[in-house]
Coordinates of N, CA and C and ligand atoms in Angstrom, one line a residue:
X167 N 21.1 -22.7 -5.9 CA 20.7 -21.4 -5.4 C 21.1 -21.3 -3.9
X168 N 21.7 -20.2 -3.7 CA 22.2 -20.0 -2.3 C 21.0 -19.7 -1.3
X169 N 21.2 -19.9 -0.1 CA 20.2 -19.7 0.9 C 19.9 -18.2 1.1
X170 N 18.7 -17.7 1.0 CA 18.4 -16.3 1.1 C 18.5 -15.8 2.6
X171 N 18.9 -14.6 2.7 CA 18.9 -14.0 4.1 C 17.8 -13.1 4.3
X172 N 17.0 -13.4 5.3 CA 15.8 -12.6 5.6 C 16.1 -11.6 6.7
X173 N 15.4 -10.4 6.7 CA 15.4 -9.5 7.8 C 13.9 -9.3 8.2
X174 N 13.7 -9.4 9.5 CA 12.3 -9.3 10.0 C 12.1 -8.1 10.9
X175 N 11.0 -7.3 10.6 CA 10.6 -6.2 11.4 C 9.3 -6.4 12.0
X176 N 9.2 -6.2 13.3 CA 8.0 -6.5 14.0 C 7.8 -5.6 15.2
X177 N 6.6 -5.3 15.6 CA 6.3 -4.4 16.8 C 5.7 -5.2 18.0
X178 N 5.4 -6.4 17.8 CA 4.7 -7.1 18.9 C 5.1 -8.5 19.3
X179 N 4.1 -9.4 19.3 CA 4.4 -10.7 19.9 C 5.4 -11.6 19.1
X180 N 5.4 -11.4 17.7 CA 6.3 -12.1 16.9 C 6.0 -13.5 16.6
X181 N 4.7 -13.9 16.6 CA 4.3 -15.3 16.3 C 4.5 -15.6 14.8
X182 N 4.4 -14.6 14.0 CA 4.7 -14.8 12.5 C 6.2 -15.0 12.3
X183 N 7.0 -14.3 13.1 CA 8.5 -14.6 13.0 C 8.8 -16.0 13.5
X184 N 8.1 -16.4 14.6 CA 8.3 -17.7 15.1 C 7.9 -18.8 14.1
X185 N 6.8 -18.5 13.4 CA 6.4 -19.5 12.3 C 7.4 -19.6 11.2
X186 N 8.1 -18.5 10.9 CA 9.2 -18.5 9.9 C 10.4 -19.3 10.4
X187 N 10.7 -19.0 11.7 CA 11.9 -19.8 12.3 C 11.6 -21.3 12.4
X188 N 10.3 -21.6 12.7 CA 9.9 -23.0 12.8 C 10.0 -23.7 11.5
X189 N 9.5 -22.9 10.4 CA 9.6 -23.5 9.1 C 11.0 -23.8 8.6
X190 N 11.9 -22.8 9.0 CA 13.3 -23.0 8.7 C 13.9 -24.3 9.4
X191 N 13.6 -24.4 10.7 CA 14.1 -25.5 11.5 C 13.5 -26.8 11.0
X192 N 12.3 -26.8 10.4 CA 11.7 -28.0 10.0 C 12.1 -28.4 8.5
X193 N 13.0 -27.5 8.0 CA 13.5 -27.8 6.6 C 12.4 -27.4 5.5
X194 N 11.4 -26.7 5.9 CA 10.4 -26.3 5.0 C 10.6 -25.0 4.3
X195 N 11.6 -24.2 4.8 CA 11.9 -22.9 4.2 C 13.4 -22.8 4.1
X196 N 14.0 -22.7 2.9 CA 15.4 -22.6 2.7 C 15.9 -21.2 2.8
X197 N 16.0 -20.7 4.1 CA 16.4 -19.3 4.3 C 17.1 -19.3 5.7
X198 N 17.7 -18.1 5.9 CA 18.2 -17.8 7.3 C 17.7 -16.4 7.7
X199 N 17.7 -16.2 9.0 CA 17.2 -14.8 9.4 C 18.5 -14.1 9.9
X200 N 18.9 -13.0 9.2 CA 20.1 -12.3 9.5 C 19.9 -11.3 10.7
X201 N 18.7 -10.8 10.8 CA 18.5 -9.8 11.9 C 17.0 -9.6 12.1
X202 N 16.6 -9.3 13.3 CA 15.3 -9.0 13.7 C 15.3 -7.6 14.4
X203 N 14.4 -6.7 13.9 CA 14.4 -5.3 14.4 C 13.0 -5.0 14.9
X204 N 12.9 -4.3 16.0 CA 11.6 -3.8 16.5 C 11.6 -2.3 16.9
X205 N 10.5 -1.7 16.7 CA 10.4 -0.3 17.1 C 10.0 -0.2 18.6
X206 N 9.8 -1.4 19.2 CA 9.5 -1.4 20.7 C 10.5 -2.2 21.4
X207 N 11.3 -1.6 22.3 CA 12.4 -2.3 23.0 C 12.0 -3.6 23.7
X208 N 10.7 -3.5 24.2 CA 10.2 -4.6 25.1 C 9.3 -5.6 24.3
X209 N 9.3 -5.5 23.0 CA 8.4 -6.3 22.2 C 8.9 -7.8 22.3
X210 N 7.9 -8.7 22.4 CA 8.3 -10.1 22.6 C 9.0 -10.7 21.4
X211 N 8.8 -10.1 20.2 CA 9.5 -10.6 19.1 C 11.0 -10.6 19.3
X212 N 11.5 -9.6 20.0 CA 13.0 -9.5 20.2 C 13.4 -10.7 21.2
X213 N 12.6 -11.0 22.2 CA 13.0 -12.1 23.1 C 13.0 -13.4 22.3
X214 N 12.0 -13.6 21.4 CA 12.0 -14.8 20.6 C 13.2 -14.9 19.8
X215 N 13.6 -13.8 19.2 CA 14.8 -13.9 18.3 C 16.1 -14.2 19.2
X216 N 16.2 -13.5 20.3 CA 17.4 -13.7 21.2 C 17.4 -15.2 21.7
X217 N 16.2 -15.8 21.9 CA 16.2 -17.2 22.3 C 16.8 -18.1 21.3
X218 N 16.7 -17.7 20.0 CA 17.2 -18.5 18.9 C 18.6 -18.0 18.5
X219 N 19.2 -17.1 19.3 CA 20.5 -16.7 19.0 C 20.6 -15.8 17.7
X220 N 19.5 -15.2 17.3 CA 19.5 -14.3 16.1 C 19.7 -12.9 16.6
X221 N 20.6 -12.2 15.8 CA 20.9 -10.8 16.1 C 19.6 -10.0 16.1
X222 N 19.4 -9.2 17.2 CA 18.1 -8.4 17.3 C 18.5 -7.0 17.7
X223 N 17.7 -6.1 17.3 CA 18.0 -4.7 17.6 C 16.7 -3.8 17.6
X224 N 16.9 -2.6 18.1 CA 15.7 -1.7 18.3 C 15.9 -0.6 17.2
X225 N 14.7 -0.2 16.7 CA 14.6 0.9 15.7 C 14.2 2.2 16.6
X226 N 15.1 3.2 16.6 CA 14.8 4.4 17.4 C 14.0 5.3 16.6
X227 N 12.7 5.5 17.0 CA 11.8 6.4 16.3 C 11.7 7.8 17.0
X228 N 12.7 8.1 17.8 CA 12.8 9.4 18.4 C 11.5 9.8 19.2
X229 N 10.9 8.8 19.8 CA 9.8 9.1 20.7 C 8.4 9.2 20.0
X230 N 8.5 9.1 18.6 CA 7.2 9.1 17.8 C 6.5 7.8 18.1
X231 N 5.1 7.9 18.3 CA 4.4 6.6 18.6 C 4.0 5.9 17.3
X232 N 3.8 6.7 16.3 CA 3.3 6.1 15.0 C 4.2 6.4 13.8
X233 N 4.7 7.6 13.8 CA 5.6 8.0 12.6 C 6.9 7.2 12.6
X234 N 7.3 6.9 11.3 CA 8.6 6.2 11.1 C 9.5 7.2 10.4
X235 N 10.2 8.1 11.2 CA 11.0 9.2 10.6 C 12.0 8.7 9.5
X236 N 12.2 9.5 8.5 CA 13.2 9.1 7.4 C 14.5 8.7 8.0
X237 N 15.0 9.4 9.0 CA 16.3 9.1 9.5 C 16.3 7.7 10.2
X238 N 15.2 7.3 10.8 CA 15.0 6.0 11.4 C 14.9 4.9 10.3
X239 N 14.3 5.3 9.1 CA 14.2 4.3 8.0 C 15.6 4.1 7.4
X240 N 16.4 5.2 7.3 CA 17.7 5.1 6.7 C 18.6 4.2 7.6
X241 N 18.4 4.4 8.9 CA 19.2 3.6 9.9 C 18.8 2.1 9.8
X242 N 17.5 1.9 9.6 CA 17.0 0.5 9.5 C 17.6 -0.1 8.3
X243 N 17.6 0.6 7.2 CA 18.1 0.1 5.9 C 19.6 -0.3 6.1
X244 N 20.3 0.6 6.8 CA 21.8 0.3 7.0 C 22.0 -1.0 7.8
X245 N 21.2 -1.1 8.9 CA 21.3 -2.3 9.7 C 21.0 -3.6 9.0
X246 N 19.9 -3.5 8.1 CA 19.5 -4.6 7.3 C 20.6 -5.0 6.3
X247 N 21.2 -4.0 5.7 CA 22.3 -4.3 4.7 C 23.5 -4.9 5.4
X248 N 23.8 -4.3 6.6 CA 25.0 -4.8 7.3 C 24.8 -6.3 7.7
X249 N 23.5 -6.7 7.9 CA 23.3 -8.1 8.2 C 23.1 -9.0 7.0
X250 N 23.4 -8.4 5.8 CA 23.3 -9.1 4.5 C 21.9 -9.5 4.1
X251 N 20.9 -8.7 4.6 CA 19.5 -9.1 4.3 C 19.2 -8.9 2.8
X252 N 18.5 -9.9 2.2 CA 18.1 -9.8 0.8 C 16.6 -9.7 0.6
X253 N 15.9 -10.0 1.7 CA 14.4 -9.9 1.6 C 13.9 -9.5 3.0
X254 N 13.1 -8.4 3.1 CA 12.6 -7.9 4.3 C 11.2 -8.4 4.5
X255 N 10.9 -9.0 5.7 CA 9.6 -9.4 6.0 C 9.0 -8.6 7.2
X256 N 7.9 -7.9 6.9 CA 7.3 -7.2 8.0 C 6.3 -8.2 8.7
X257 N 6.4 -8.3 10.0 CA 5.6 -9.3 10.7 C 5.0 -8.6 12.0
X258 N 3.8 -8.0 11.7 CA 3.2 -7.2 12.8 C 3.9 -5.9 13.1
X259 N 4.5 -5.3 12.0 CA 5.2 -4.0 12.1 C 4.2 -2.9 11.9
X260 N 4.1 -2.0 12.9 CA 2.9 -1.1 12.9 C 3.2 0.3 12.4
X261 N 4.3 0.4 11.7 CA 4.6 1.8 11.1 C 4.6 1.7 9.6
X262 N 4.3 2.8 8.9 CA 4.3 2.8 7.5 C 5.7 3.0 6.9
X263 N 6.1 2.0 6.1 CA 7.4 2.1 5.4 C 7.3 3.0 4.2
X264 N 8.3 3.9 4.1 CA 8.2 4.9 3.0 C 9.5 4.8 2.2
X265 N 9.7 5.9 1.4 CA 10.8 6.0 0.4 C 12.2 5.4 0.9
X266 N 12.8 5.9 2.0 CA 14.1 5.4 2.3 C 14.2 3.9 2.3
X267 N 13.3 3.2 2.9 CA 13.4 1.8 3.0 C 12.9 1.1 1.7
X268 N 11.9 1.7 1.1 CA 11.4 1.1 -0.2 C 12.5 1.2 -1.3
X269 N 13.2 2.3 -1.3 CA 14.3 2.5 -2.3 C 15.4 1.6 -2.0
X270 N 15.7 1.3 -0.7 CA 16.8 0.4 -0.3 C 16.5 -1.1 -0.7
X271 N 15.2 -1.4 -0.7 CA 14.8 -2.8 -0.9 C 13.6 -2.9 -1.9
X272 N 13.9 -2.4 -3.1 CA 12.8 -2.4 -4.1 C 12.2 -3.8 -4.4
X273 N 10.9 -3.9 -4.3 CA 10.2 -5.2 -4.5 C 10.8 -6.3 -3.6
X274 N 11.3 -5.9 -2.5 CA 11.9 -6.9 -1.6 C 11.5 -6.6 -0.1
X275 N 10.3 -6.1 0.0 CA 9.7 -6.0 1.3 C 8.3 -6.6 1.3
X276 N 8.1 -7.7 2.1 CA 6.8 -8.4 2.2 C 6.1 -8.0 3.5
X277 N 4.8 -8.2 3.5 CA 4.0 -8.0 4.7 C 2.9 -9.0 4.7
X278 N 2.5 -9.3 5.9 CA 1.3 -10.2 6.2 C 0.2 -9.4 6.7
X279 N -1.0 -9.6 6.2 CA -2.1 -8.8 6.6 C -3.3 -9.7 6.9
X280 N -4.0 -9.6 8.0 CA -5.1 -10.5 8.4 C -6.5 -10.2 7.7
X281 N -6.5 -10.0 6.4 CA -7.7 -10.0 5.6 C -7.5 -10.4 4.2
X282 N -8.5 -10.6 3.4 CA -8.4 -10.8 2.0 C -8.3 -9.5 1.3
X283 N -7.1 -8.8 1.3 CA -7.0 -7.5 0.7 C -7.5 -7.7 -0.8
X284 N -8.0 -6.6 -1.4 CA -8.1 -5.2 -0.8 C -9.2 -5.0 0.2
X285 N -9.9 -6.0 0.6 CA -10.9 -5.8 1.6 C -10.3 -5.6 3.0
X286 N -10.8 -4.7 3.8 CA -10.4 -4.5 5.2 C -8.9 -4.2 5.4
X287 N -8.4 -3.2 4.7 CA -7.0 -2.8 5.0 C -7.0 -2.1 6.4
X288 N -5.8 -1.8 6.9 CA -5.6 -1.1 8.1 C -5.7 -2.0 9.4
X289 N -6.1 -1.3 10.5 CA -5.9 -1.9 11.8 C -7.1 -2.9 12.1
X290 N -6.7 -3.9 12.9 CA -7.7 -4.9 13.4 C -8.6 -5.4 12.3
X291 N -8.1 -5.9 11.2 CA -8.9 -6.3 10.1 C -9.9 -7.4 10.5
X292 N -9.5 -8.2 11.6 CA -10.4 -9.3 12.1 C -11.6 -8.7 12.7
X293 N -11.5 -7.5 13.4 CA -12.7 -6.9 14.0 C -13.5 -6.3 12.9
X294 N -12.9 -5.7 11.9 CA -13.6 -5.1 10.7 C -14.5 -6.2 10.1
X295 N -13.9 -7.4 9.9 CA -14.7 -8.5 9.2 C -15.9 -9.0 10.1
X296 N -15.7 -9.1 11.4 CA -16.8 -9.5 12.2 C -17.9 -8.5 12.2
X297 N -17.5 -7.2 12.4 CA -18.5 -6.1 12.4 C -19.2 -5.9 11.1
X298 N -18.5 -6.3 10.0 CA -19.2 -6.2 8.6 C -20.1 -7.4 8.4
X299 N -20.0 -8.4 9.2 CA -20.9 -9.6 9.1 C -20.6 -10.4 7.9
X300 N -19.4 -10.4 7.4 CA -19.0 -11.3 6.2 C -18.9 -12.8 6.7
X301 N -19.1 -13.7 5.7 CA -19.1 -15.1 6.1 C -17.7 -15.7 5.8
X302 N -16.9 -14.9 5.1 CA -15.5 -15.4 4.8 C -14.5 -14.2 4.8
X303 N -13.4 -14.5 5.4 CA -12.3 -13.5 5.4 C -11.0 -14.3 5.1
X304 N -9.9 -13.9 5.6 CA -8.7 -14.6 5.2 C -7.4 -13.8 5.5
X305 N -6.3 -14.2 5.0 CA -5.0 -13.5 5.2 C -4.3 -13.3 3.8
X306 N -3.5 -12.3 3.8 CA -2.8 -11.9 2.5 C -1.3 -11.7 2.8
X307 N -0.5 -12.1 1.9 CA 0.9 -11.7 1.9 C 1.1 -10.9 0.6
X308 N 1.6 -9.7 0.8 CA 1.8 -8.7 -0.4 C 3.1 -8.0 -0.3
X309 N 3.5 -7.5 -1.5 CA 4.7 -6.6 -1.5 C 4.3 -5.3 -0.9
X310 N 5.2 -4.7 -0.2 CA 4.9 -3.4 0.4 C 5.3 -2.3 -0.5
X311 N 4.3 -1.4 -0.7 CA 4.6 -0.1 -1.5 C 4.3 1.0 -0.6
X312 N 4.2 2.2 -1.1 CA 4.1 3.4 -0.2 C 2.7 3.6 0.4
X313 N 1.8 2.7 -0.1 CA 0.4 2.8 0.5 C 0.3 2.0 1.7
X314 N -1.0 1.9 2.3 CA -1.2 1.1 3.4 C -1.9 -0.2 2.9
X315 N -1.2 -1.3 3.0 CA -1.7 -2.6 2.6 C -2.2 -2.6 1.1
X316 N -1.4 -2.0 0.3 CA -1.8 -1.8 -1.1 C -0.9 -2.5 -2.2
X317 N 0.1 -3.1 -1.8 CA 1.1 -3.6 -2.8 C 0.6 -4.9 -3.5
X318 N 1.4 -5.3 -4.5 CA 1.0 -6.5 -5.3 C 0.8 -7.7 -4.3
X319 N -0.4 -8.4 -4.5 CA -0.7 -9.6 -3.7 C 0.1 -10.8 -4.2
X320 N 0.8 -11.5 -3.3 CA 1.6 -12.6 -3.7 C 0.9 -14.0 -3.3
X321 N 0.0 -13.9 -2.3 CA -0.7 -15.1 -1.8 C -1.8 -14.8 -0.8
X322 N -2.8 -15.7 -0.8 CA -3.9 -15.5 0.1 C -4.4 -16.9 0.6
X323 N -4.9 -16.9 1.8 CA -5.6 -18.1 2.3 C -6.9 -17.7 2.9
X324 N -8.0 -18.3 2.5 CA -9.3 -18.0 3.0 C -9.6 -18.6 4.3
X325 N -10.4 -17.9 5.2 CA -10.8 -18.3 6.5 C -12.3 -18.1 6.7
X326 N -13.1 -19.1 7.0 CA -14.5 -18.8 7.3 C -14.7 -18.0 8.5
X327 N -15.8 -17.2 8.4 CA -16.2 -16.4 9.6 C -17.6 -17.0 10.0
X328 N -17.7 -17.3 11.3 CA -19.0 -18.0 11.8 C -19.8 -16.9 12.5
X329 N -21.1 -17.1 12.5 CA -22.1 -16.1 13.0 C -21.8 -15.8 14.5
X330 N -21.3 -16.8 15.2 CA -21.0 -16.5 16.7 C -19.5 -16.1 16.9
X331 N -18.8 -15.8 15.9 CA -17.4 -15.5 16.1 C -17.3 -14.1 16.8
X332 N -16.4 -14.1 17.8 CA -16.0 -12.8 18.3 C -14.7 -12.4 17.5
X333 N -14.4 -11.1 17.5 CA -13.1 -10.7 16.8 C -11.9 -11.5 17.3
X334 N -11.8 -11.9 18.6 CA -10.7 -12.6 19.1 C -10.7 -14.0 18.5
X335 N -11.9 -14.6 18.4 CA -11.9 -16.0 17.9 C -11.5 -16.0 16.4
X336 N -12.0 -15.1 15.7 CA -11.6 -15.0 14.3 C -10.1 -14.7 14.1
X337 N -9.6 -13.8 15.0 CA -8.1 -13.5 14.9 C -7.3 -14.7 15.1
X338 N -7.7 -15.5 16.1 CA -6.9 -16.8 16.4 C -6.9 -17.7 15.1
X339 N -8.0 -17.8 14.4 CA -8.0 -18.6 13.2 C -7.2 -18.0 12.1
X340 N -7.3 -16.6 12.0 CA -6.5 -15.9 11.0 C -5.0 -16.1 11.3
X341 N -4.6 -16.0 12.5 CA -3.2 -16.1 12.8 C -2.7 -17.5 12.5
X342 N -3.5 -18.5 12.7 CA -3.1 -19.9 12.3 C -2.9 -20.0 10.8
X343 N -3.7 -19.3 10.1 CA -3.6 -19.2 8.6 C -2.3 -18.4 8.2
X344 N -2.1 -17.3 8.9 CA -0.8 -16.6 8.7 C 0.4 -17.4 8.8
X345 N 0.4 -18.2 9.9 CA 1.6 -19.0 10.2 C 1.8 -20.1 9.2
X346 N 0.8 -20.5 8.4 CA 1.0 -21.4 7.3 C 1.4 -20.7 6.0
X347 N 0.7 -19.6 5.8 CA 0.9 -18.9 4.5 C 2.2 -18.1 4.4
X348 N 2.6 -17.4 5.4 CA 3.8 -16.5 5.3 C 5.0 -17.3 4.9
X349 N 5.4 -18.4 5.7 CA 6.6 -19.2 5.3 C 6.5 -19.7 3.8
X350 N 5.3 -20.1 3.5 CA 5.1 -20.7 2.1 C 5.4 -19.6 1.0
X351 N 4.8 -18.5 1.2 CA 5.0 -17.4 0.2 C 6.4 -16.9 0.2
X352 N 7.0 -16.7 1.4 CA 8.4 -16.3 1.4 C 9.3 -17.3 0.6
X353 N 9.0 -18.6 0.8 CA 9.8 -19.6 0.1 C 9.7 -19.5 -1.4
X354 N 8.4 -19.3 -1.8 CA 8.2 -19.2 -3.3 C 8.8 -18.0 -3.9
X355 N 8.6 -16.8 -3.1 CA 9.1 -15.5 -3.7 C 10.7 -15.5 -3.7
X356 N 11.2 -16.1 -2.6 CA 12.7 -16.2 -2.5 C 13.3 -17.0 -3.6
X357 N 12.6 -18.1 -4.0 CA 13.1 -19.0 -5.1 C 13.1 -18.2 -6.4
X358 N 12.1 -17.3 -6.6 CA 12.1 -16.5 -7.8 C 13.2 -15.5 -7.8
X359 N 13.5 -14.9 -6.6 CA 14.5 -13.9 -6.6 C 15.9 -14.5 -6.8
X360 N 16.1 -15.7 -6.3 CA 17.4 -16.3 -6.3 C 17.7 -17.1 -7.6
X361 N 16.7 -17.1 -8.6 CA 16.9 -17.8 -9.8 C 18.1 -17.2 -10.6
Ligands
GRF495 C1 -0.7 -10.4 12.8 O1 -2.1 -10.7 13.0 C2 -0.5 -9.6 11.5 O2 -1.4 -10.0 10.5 C3 -0.8 -8.2 12.0 O3 -0.3 -8.1 13.3 C4 -0.3 -9.4 13.8 C5 1.2 -9.7 14.2 O4 1.2 -10.8 15.0 N1 -0.2 -7.3 11.1 P1 2.6 -11.3 15.5 O5 3.4 -10.2 16.1 O6 3.3 -11.9 14.3 O7 2.3 -12.4 16.5

């Protein structure tokens, strides 16, 4: 089986991308990253990619703070294809992926979400969990469809919530779980795709 080429989209710090790169370097993930794209020119994820000599670029959303215009999605699909991407990994990407990208990469866009979906979809799931007073939460890797955090679940890891947890304390534990789960699920899913 040939080595799969990943494309990563992120809007922020890029710690999940870093976990993917670290797993590749450690020989724990048989993949390469062809390109990293962000909708924020100053996002740290781009610096992390450039530090590793990985092609990095910016997605131009024409000044929209939340919307992901179709033309920007088509441009993103083109850049991903140009880089030979076979599997797209959203890693803290804060815009909704729709038809142009979904059609370009059918069942080939993954996302990491910091809750045990379908519980706590949407923003700051770690804050939702603390405020709901649950004793357990976790993280989920799922296929991306046109909904928000609604695609087929591929893997989950549970994380305990303690009574004195602040949202920030829980988020830190959830991120540690993300950094274990995402590379593992990408590797399993990629192996199925490359069969
Ligand atoms: C992660 O907690 C992820 O679950 C959420 O946004 C955060 C991204 O963090 N979607 P990073 O940019 O990968 O560090």
